Amino acid sequence: MRLYIKGLIRERWGSRRFFRFLFSYIVLVIMLLTIVSSVIYGSFLSVLEKEVEGATLSTLSQVRETVDARLREINRMAMQIAADPLLTPFMIAEGGYEKYQSVSELKKYRSANEFVEDIVIHYHAKDPSLLYAASGTYQIDNYFEKVFPFRDWGKEQFLSMASSLESAKIKPLKRGGPDGQKSSPYMVYFYPLSEGTALFLINENALSKMIRPVLQEYSGFVFVLDEQEAVMTQVMQSVPKEDAAPILEAVTGGSPGKASKESLAVRQEQYSLMRLESDTSGWTYLAAMPAEQVWKKVNETRRLFHYTLAAVLLLGIGMACAFAVRNYEPIWRLAGSLRKQQGASKRVDELTLISEAIHEADRENEALLHKLKTQASLLRETYLQAWLGGKLRTEEDWCQANEVLDMDSGRSQYRVFLFLVDEYDRFFRENTKTIQDLIWYSFMKAAEQLAGTAGAGYAAEYREGKGMVLVLRAAAGNEDRAEELANSANALFQQHYKMTLTIGIGQAVGSPDAVPDSYAQAIQASRYRLIQGGDRAILYSRIRPAIDSKLWYPLEKERDLVKAIRQGNKAAMQQILEDMMASVIAQPILLEQIEFICFDIVNTVMKTLVEMEITLPDADEVVEKLFVSDVETVEEWAARMLAFCRQVCHSVEQNKESKNTALLEQLQDYVNGHYQNPSIHLEQIADEFGFSPSYLTRYFKNQTGQSLMQHIDSLRMEKAKKLLVETDLTLGEMLQQVGYIDATNFIRKFKKAEGVTPMQYRSIVQGGGPSPSEAKAESRPPLRPDPV
């Protein structure tokens, strides 16, 4: 197996892709081993370290329990002595046999505990100079000088301590005289009696012998310290004696916090420190062991783990090689076959070679499918456009179209929907031609699916991407079903493309050859977006106008608009234009009439520009956008017209020679107060204001767009029309009130302005006939814009 894998690897030595495979498998093995070993290694060593520490602490705890047990025995023995009737001061003071009996009793207590070397009783009141011990009766001087001579401690220190002793106490002492004899460490346990003191002399060597077996095979130091951290005893095993002093100094020489150190370096030897406190005696048990000994088991386990990890890693790498060869074998064989077919070099990457072959096959398939779909789609759309345009004239045309569209299906009705996107300029601006085509293609498919819920649908593009036409073939239904389908399509378009649609819906027809009629009706219904606004379905059956709709034109408003433009008054112009459009929409007139009115307003404004000899930059391009065929709603047309008129007013304002508006107001006030005077003339007004007649005429026309005398004539005409409507004055009486003298001249001017004579005007208005504005509109030749 090893030779086989080696041969396969050698065969693929020149393949970079194979080594990427192999490297990825090896990296995966290393990552998995790293993660698993990190988790196991960390947790296992942590547990092992805790076990080693626990074992060491357990050893130290055994030392503590052993010493505490001996001390509890001594304490219990002291209480027994205090309660023993043979050891009372009265029995000892009798002398003779009683004293002998007391000493024998003390010997029994001493023999019961090999830990104690001698027991001594001293009574303060009865024979204070005597000491009663298990070894006999002594004078106090003789005992502390010859029997148990302690260094720097004797009779005076004993009596002082005995007199002030209130509770049990242990004191470390050195046995030996001042003559340089070898000293022995002792511990003296003092216990207060009712009338004296009991002493238990403990040889420290006995305590050390008792501690040493607990250490077993461990080497190191064990220190026993009292409450003042004085050394009661110490045990060492297989360690240098000189290391004891630095350890004690480091632990006891500083602040209490130093006693909690976990490790300590002494003469290049690292010691692990552990400490326990005794609740019984208050002593401290301190163990100092070489760190190498403590962590020996941990280090051995760590080494074993590393060896095991290395073996698993090598095994994993071997398995990775085997899996890489096995999994790469099919790729190698496929790439070899492609190399033979294409004559490719061995250095070409195998996956690149396979990918290019697959992509080439995909491209060929896509090209074939696209060609088939394109031809089928073009053929379908060609027949659908011919059907809608009424170009299927022969029987052969109908048979071929029916084979492609399946449009004849027994008793079915047909209805045409025209979908126009609202705000087409934004749609065109925000989407490229490719995106637009994609949007309409996907929407046509979605619309055909919606139509499929009611029957069958045939969708085609409308006017170079401005919309879409859908022919619905379904069983006989009502108008609400068609409107519901249109609204669902509009909601779908709005959800996916964030724009709305206006849907014109033609009437249902009973045969395929009548579909062009429904198509024309859908186009006509969609034109009513101009009045009703977008984002809605408009049914042709609901927009047919009433027969008695009358002809109407906002002639008075138009004159006011021209006047405001001539004066350059933007505020007045805006208010007049808004009022005009509100009146247009409110009138019960045909859609075509609204289109004609808008077209005529544009012509009137342009004629005013020509009369005022005003030239605007890009005027042709701006005016082209004002025609109704280029807008979607009346509001959009009004906004464009308002912007254009503002530009005109701004130009008029800039062309004014004088900015003296105060003079204009004074002239208008004077004329409004004197225009009824027949004798008023230009020279009189010029003399009144101190200007020449030529300057005053030029100034007034420059400010208002008409001469001063034309302004006086317009005021007189307005007054005359008011009198004709509101009074029954004769023509002569009326002329006197409006400032005219010559009736013939007045009639000629009135007919030129209103199209009828003054008396005809009165009879028309008072008789309920068509208003003069309507009569003027009837006399106008029709101005027909480009059809939508």
Tab-separated table of N, CA and C in Angstrom, residues 595-668:
chain	number	residue	atom	x	y	z
A	595	GLU	N	-56.929	68.941	-24.003
A	595	GLU	CA	-55.682	68.963	-24.761
A	595	GLU	C	-55.598	70.205	-25.637
A	596	PHE	N	-56.744	70.579	-26.289
A	596	PHE	CA	-56.753	71.769	-27.142
A	596	PHE	C	-56.512	73.028	-26.324
A	597	ILE	N	-57.130	73.101	-25.131
A	597	ILE	CA	-56.970	74.288	-24.284
A	597	ILE	C	-55.512	74.451	-23.867
A	598	CYS	N	-54.902	73.356	-23.431
A	598	CYS	CA	-53.491	73.424	-23.032
A	598	CYS	C	-52.622	73.844	-24.207
A	599	PHE	N	-52.928	73.281	-25.383
A	599	PHE	CA	-52.171	73.624	-26.580
A	599	PHE	C	-52.337	75.100	-26.933
A	600	ASP	N	-53.572	75.618	-26.761
A	600	ASP	CA	-53.838	77.017	-27.104
A	600	ASP	C	-53.178	77.967	-26.111
A	601	ILE	N	-53.112	77.582	-24.851
A	601	ILE	CA	-52.431	78.427	-23.856
A	601	ILE	C	-50.953	78.562	-24.206
A	602	VAL	N	-50.357	77.459	-24.648
A	602	VAL	CA	-48.948	77.513	-25.066
A	602	VAL	C	-48.789	78.464	-26.247
A	603	ASN	N	-49.720	78.360	-27.243
A	603	ASN	CA	-49.648	79.247	-28.404
A	603	ASN	C	-49.807	80.705	-28.003
A	604	THR	N	-50.715	80.990	-27.065
A	604	THR	CA	-50.949	82.365	-26.629
A	604	THR	C	-49.714	82.949	-25.960
A	605	VAL	N	-49.091	82.149	-25.082
A	605	VAL	CA	-47.882	82.637	-24.410
A	605	VAL	C	-46.770	82.862	-25.422
A	606	MET	N	-46.618	81.942	-26.375
A	606	MET	CA	-45.589	82.126	-27.387
A	606	MET	C	-45.854	83.357	-28.248
A	607	LYS	N	-47.134	83.626	-28.581
A	607	LYS	CA	-47.469	84.823	-29.361
A	607	LYS	C	-47.131	86.086	-28.576
A	608	THR	N	-47.353	86.038	-27.258
A	608	THR	CA	-47.003	87.185	-26.411
A	608	THR	C	-45.505	87.431	-26.422
A	609	LEU	N	-44.720	86.342	-26.398
A	609	LEU	CA	-43.266	86.485	-26.455
A	609	LEU	C	-42.832	87.150	-27.761
A	610	VAL	N	-43.486	86.718	-28.859
A	610	VAL	CA	-43.136	87.307	-30.154
A	610	VAL	C	-43.489	88.781	-30.187
A	611	GLU	N	-44.695	89.128	-29.674
A	611	GLU	CA	-45.112	90.530	-29.660
A	611	GLU	C	-44.191	91.391	-28.811
A	612	MET	N	-43.685	90.826	-27.693
A	612	MET	CA	-42.810	91.582	-26.796
A	612	MET	C	-41.343	91.483	-27.202
A	613	GLU	N	-41.090	90.727	-28.313
A	613	GLU	CA	-39.738	90.594	-28.840
A	613	GLU	C	-38.770	90.058	-27.773
A	614	ILE	N	-39.222	89.032	-27.057
A	614	ILE	CA	-38.405	88.399	-26.007
A	614	ILE	C	-37.862	87.083	-26.557
A	615	THR	N	-36.569	86.887	-26.394
A	615	THR	CA	-35.918	85.653	-26.838
A	615	THR	C	-35.393	84.905	-25.615
A	616	LEU	N	-35.774	83.628	-25.489
A	616	LEU	CA	-35.330	82.798	-24.358
A	616	LEU	C	-34.325	81.766	-24.852
A	617	PRO	N	-33.342	81.420	-24.007
A	617	PRO	CA	-32.387	80.363	-24.397
A	617	PRO	C	-33.083	79.001	-24.446
A	618	ASP	N	-32.786	78.218	-25.474
A	618	ASP	CA	-33.357	76.879	-25.658
A	618	ASP	C	-34.879	76.917	-25.674
A	619	ALA	N	-35.442	77.958	-26.272
A	619	ALA	CA	-36.897	78.124	-26.253
A	619	ALA	C	-37.599	76.980	-26.971
A	620	ASP	N	-37.051	76.548	-28.117
A	620	ASP	CA	-37.701	75.472	-28.884
A	620	ASP	C	-37.767	74.179	-28.084
A	621	GLU	N	-36.667	73.861	-27.400
A	621	GLU	CA	-36.640	72.628	-26.606
A	621	GLU	C	-37.611	72.708	-25.431
A	622	VAL	N	-37.692	73.893	-24.803
A	622	VAL	CA	-38.610	74.068	-23.664
A	622	VAL	C	-40.054	73.973	-24.118
A	623	VAL	N	-40.388	74.624	-25.232
A	623	VAL	CA	-41.775	74.621	-25.725
A	623	VAL	C	-42.194	73.211	-26.148
A	624	GLU	N	-41.265	72.450	-26.700
A	624	GLU	CA	-41.590	71.086	-27.127
A	624	GLU	C	-42.057	70.231	-25.952
A	625	LYS	N	-41.502	70.489	-24.760
A	625	LYS	CA	-41.912	69.727	-23.577
A	625	LYS	C	-43.260	70.171	-23.018
A	626	LEU	N	-43.815	71.289	-23.550
A	626	LEU	CA	-45.077	71.803	-23.030
A	626	LEU	C	-46.287	71.209	-23.733
A	627	PHE	N	-46.074	70.496	-24.829
A	627	PHE	CA	-47.223	69.898	-25.516
A	627	PHE	C	-47.756	68.722	-24.717
A	628	VAL	N	-49.049	68.562	-24.714
A	628	VAL	CA	-49.727	67.574	-23.881
A	628	VAL	C	-49.280	66.153	-24.208
A	629	SER	N	-48.900	65.920	-25.434
A	629	SER	CA	-48.491	64.576	-25.818
A	629	SER	C	-47.217	64.134	-25.110
A	630	ASP	N	-46.488	65.088	-24.533
A	630	ASP	CA	-45.220	64.766	-23.875
A	630	ASP	C	-45.349	64.666	-22.361
A	631	VAL	N	-46.559	64.882	-21.819
A	631	VAL	CA	-46.757	64.825	-20.368
A	631	VAL	C	-47.759	63.729	-20.039
A	632	GLU	N	-47.778	63.352	-18.749
A	632	GLU	CA	-48.651	62.272	-18.309
A	632	GLU	C	-49.919	62.787	-17.630
A	633	THR	N	-49.826	63.876	-16.867
A	633	THR	CA	-50.980	64.393	-16.131
A	633	THR	C	-51.070	65.906	-16.314
A	634	VAL	N	-52.243	66.442	-16.039
A	634	VAL	CA	-52.449	67.894	-16.098
A	634	VAL	C	-51.540	68.598	-15.100
A	635	GLU	N	-51.366	67.996	-13.929
A	635	GLU	CA	-50.501	68.609	-12.924
A	635	GLU	C	-49.066	68.732	-13.422
A	636	GLU	N	-48.581	67.688	-14.127
A	636	GLU	CA	-47.226	67.747	-14.671
A	636	GLU	C	-47.123	68.851	-15.725
A	637	TRP	N	-48.157	68.965	-16.605
A	637	TRP	CA	-48.143	70.018	-17.623
A	637	TRP	C	-48.162	71.396	-16.965
A	638	ALA	N	-49.005	71.560	-15.913
A	638	ALA	CA	-49.099	72.856	-15.220
A	638	ALA	C	-47.768	73.225	-14.575
A	639	ALA	N	-47.067	72.230	-14.013
A	639	ALA	CA	-45.772	72.508	-13.399
A	639	ALA	C	-44.762	72.973	-14.447
A	640	ARG	N	-44.756	72.323	-15.620
A	640	ARG	CA	-43.838	72.735	-16.681
A	640	ARG	C	-44.205	74.129	-17.204
A	641	MET	N	-45.526	74.358	-17.376
A	641	MET	CA	-45.965	75.656	-17.882
A	641	MET	C	-45.634	76.769	-16.894
A	642	LEU	N	-45.795	76.473	-15.610
A	642	LEU	CA	-45.487	77.466	-14.584
A	642	LEU	C	-43.998	77.816	-14.600
A	643	ALA	N	-43.142	76.797	-14.737
A	643	ALA	CA	-41.698	77.048	-14.789
A	643	ALA	C	-41.343	77.890	-16.010
A	644	PHE	N	-42.009	77.608	-17.165
A	644	PHE	CA	-41.732	78.378	-18.388
A	644	PHE	C	-42.189	79.826	-18.216
A	645	CYS	N	-43.392	80.038	-17.668
A	645	CYS	CA	-43.893	81.395	-17.488
A	645	CYS	C	-43.052	82.175	-16.476
A	646	ARG	N	-42.551	81.503	-15.472
A	646	ARG	CA	-41.648	82.177	-14.536
A	646	ARG	C	-40.396	82.666	-15.259
A	647	GLN	N	-39.886	81.840	-16.182
A	647	GLN	CA	-38.711	82.239	-16.951
A	647	GLN	C	-39.032	83.457	-17.817
A	648	VAL	N	-40.245	83.449	-18.382
A	648	VAL	CA	-40.651	84.587	-19.211
A	648	VAL	C	-40.770	85.844	-18.362
A	649	CYS	N	-41.425	85.717	-17.186
A	649	CYS	CA	-41.588	86.883	-16.309
A	649	CYS	C	-40.233	87.411	-15.840
A	650	HIS	N	-39.334	86.491	-15.581
A	650	HIS	CA	-37.998	86.922	-15.168
A	650	HIS	C	-37.308	87.699	-16.289
A	651	SER	N	-37.485	87.236	-17.523
A	651	SER	CA	-36.890	87.939	-18.657
A	651	SER	C	-37.523	89.310	-18.831
A	652	VAL	N	-38.857	89.388	-18.665
A	652	VAL	CA	-39.543	90.684	-18.751
A	652	VAL	C	-39.026	91.628	-17.676
A	653	GLU	N	-38.880	91.114	-16.492
A	653	GLU	CA	-38.390	91.930	-15.376
A	653	GLU	C	-36.969	92.442	-15.658
A	654	GLN	N	-36.142	91.602	-16.254
A	654	GLN	CA	-34.774	92.005	-16.554
A	654	GLN	C	-34.723	93.050	-17.671
A	655	ASN	N	-35.699	93.016	-18.600
A	655	ASN	CA	-35.683	93.929	-19.745
A	655	ASN	C	-36.297	95.286	-19.452
A	656	LYS	N	-36.871	95.438	-18.272
A	656	LYS	CA	-37.451	96.740	-17.936
A	656	LYS	C	-36.354	97.793	-17.829
A	657	GLU	N	-36.604	99.004	-18.483
A	657	GLU	CA	-35.600	100.064	-18.452
A	657	GLU	C	-35.512	100.695	-17.076
A	658	SER	N	-36.640	100.822	-16.423
A	658	SER	CA	-36.662	101.506	-15.124
A	658	SER	C	-37.181	100.557	-14.054
A	659	LYS	N	-36.631	100.665	-12.851
A	659	LYS	CA	-37.087	99.878	-11.712
A	659	LYS	C	-37.982	100.707	-10.787
A	660	ASN	N	-38.439	101.827	-11.301
A	660	ASN	CA	-39.233	102.746	-10.479
A	660	ASN	C	-40.670	102.250	-10.441
A	661	THR	N	-40.948	101.297	-9.562
A	661	THR	CA	-42.307	100.742	-9.460
A	661	THR	C	-43.259	101.718	-8.780
A	662	ALA	N	-42.741	102.623	-7.994
A	662	ALA	CA	-43.609	103.615	-7.321
A	662	ALA	C	-44.308	104.505	-8.345
A	663	LEU	N	-43.573	104.921	-9.418
A	663	LEU	CA	-44.174	105.742	-10.472
A	663	LEU	C	-45.295	104.978	-11.164
A	664	LEU	N	-45.103	103.662	-11.389
A	664	LEU	CA	-46.139	102.856	-12.023
A	664	LEU	C	-47.394	102.822	-11.169
A	665	GLU	N	-47.250	102.638	-9.878
A	665	GLU	CA	-48.424	102.607	-8.990
A	665	GLU	C	-49.146	103.952	-9.002
A	666	GLN	N	-48.361	105.048	-9.020
A	666	GLN	CA	-48.988	106.379	-9.066
A	666	GLN	C	-49.760	106.576	-10.362
A	667	LEU	N	-49.164	106.140	-11.502
A	667	LEU	CA	-49.858	106.269	-12.787
A	667	LEU	C	-51.139	105.454	-12.813
A	668	GLN	N	-51.058	104.202	-12.307
A	668	GLN	CA	-52.253	103.341	-12.310
A	668	GLN	C	-53.344	103.921	-11.418
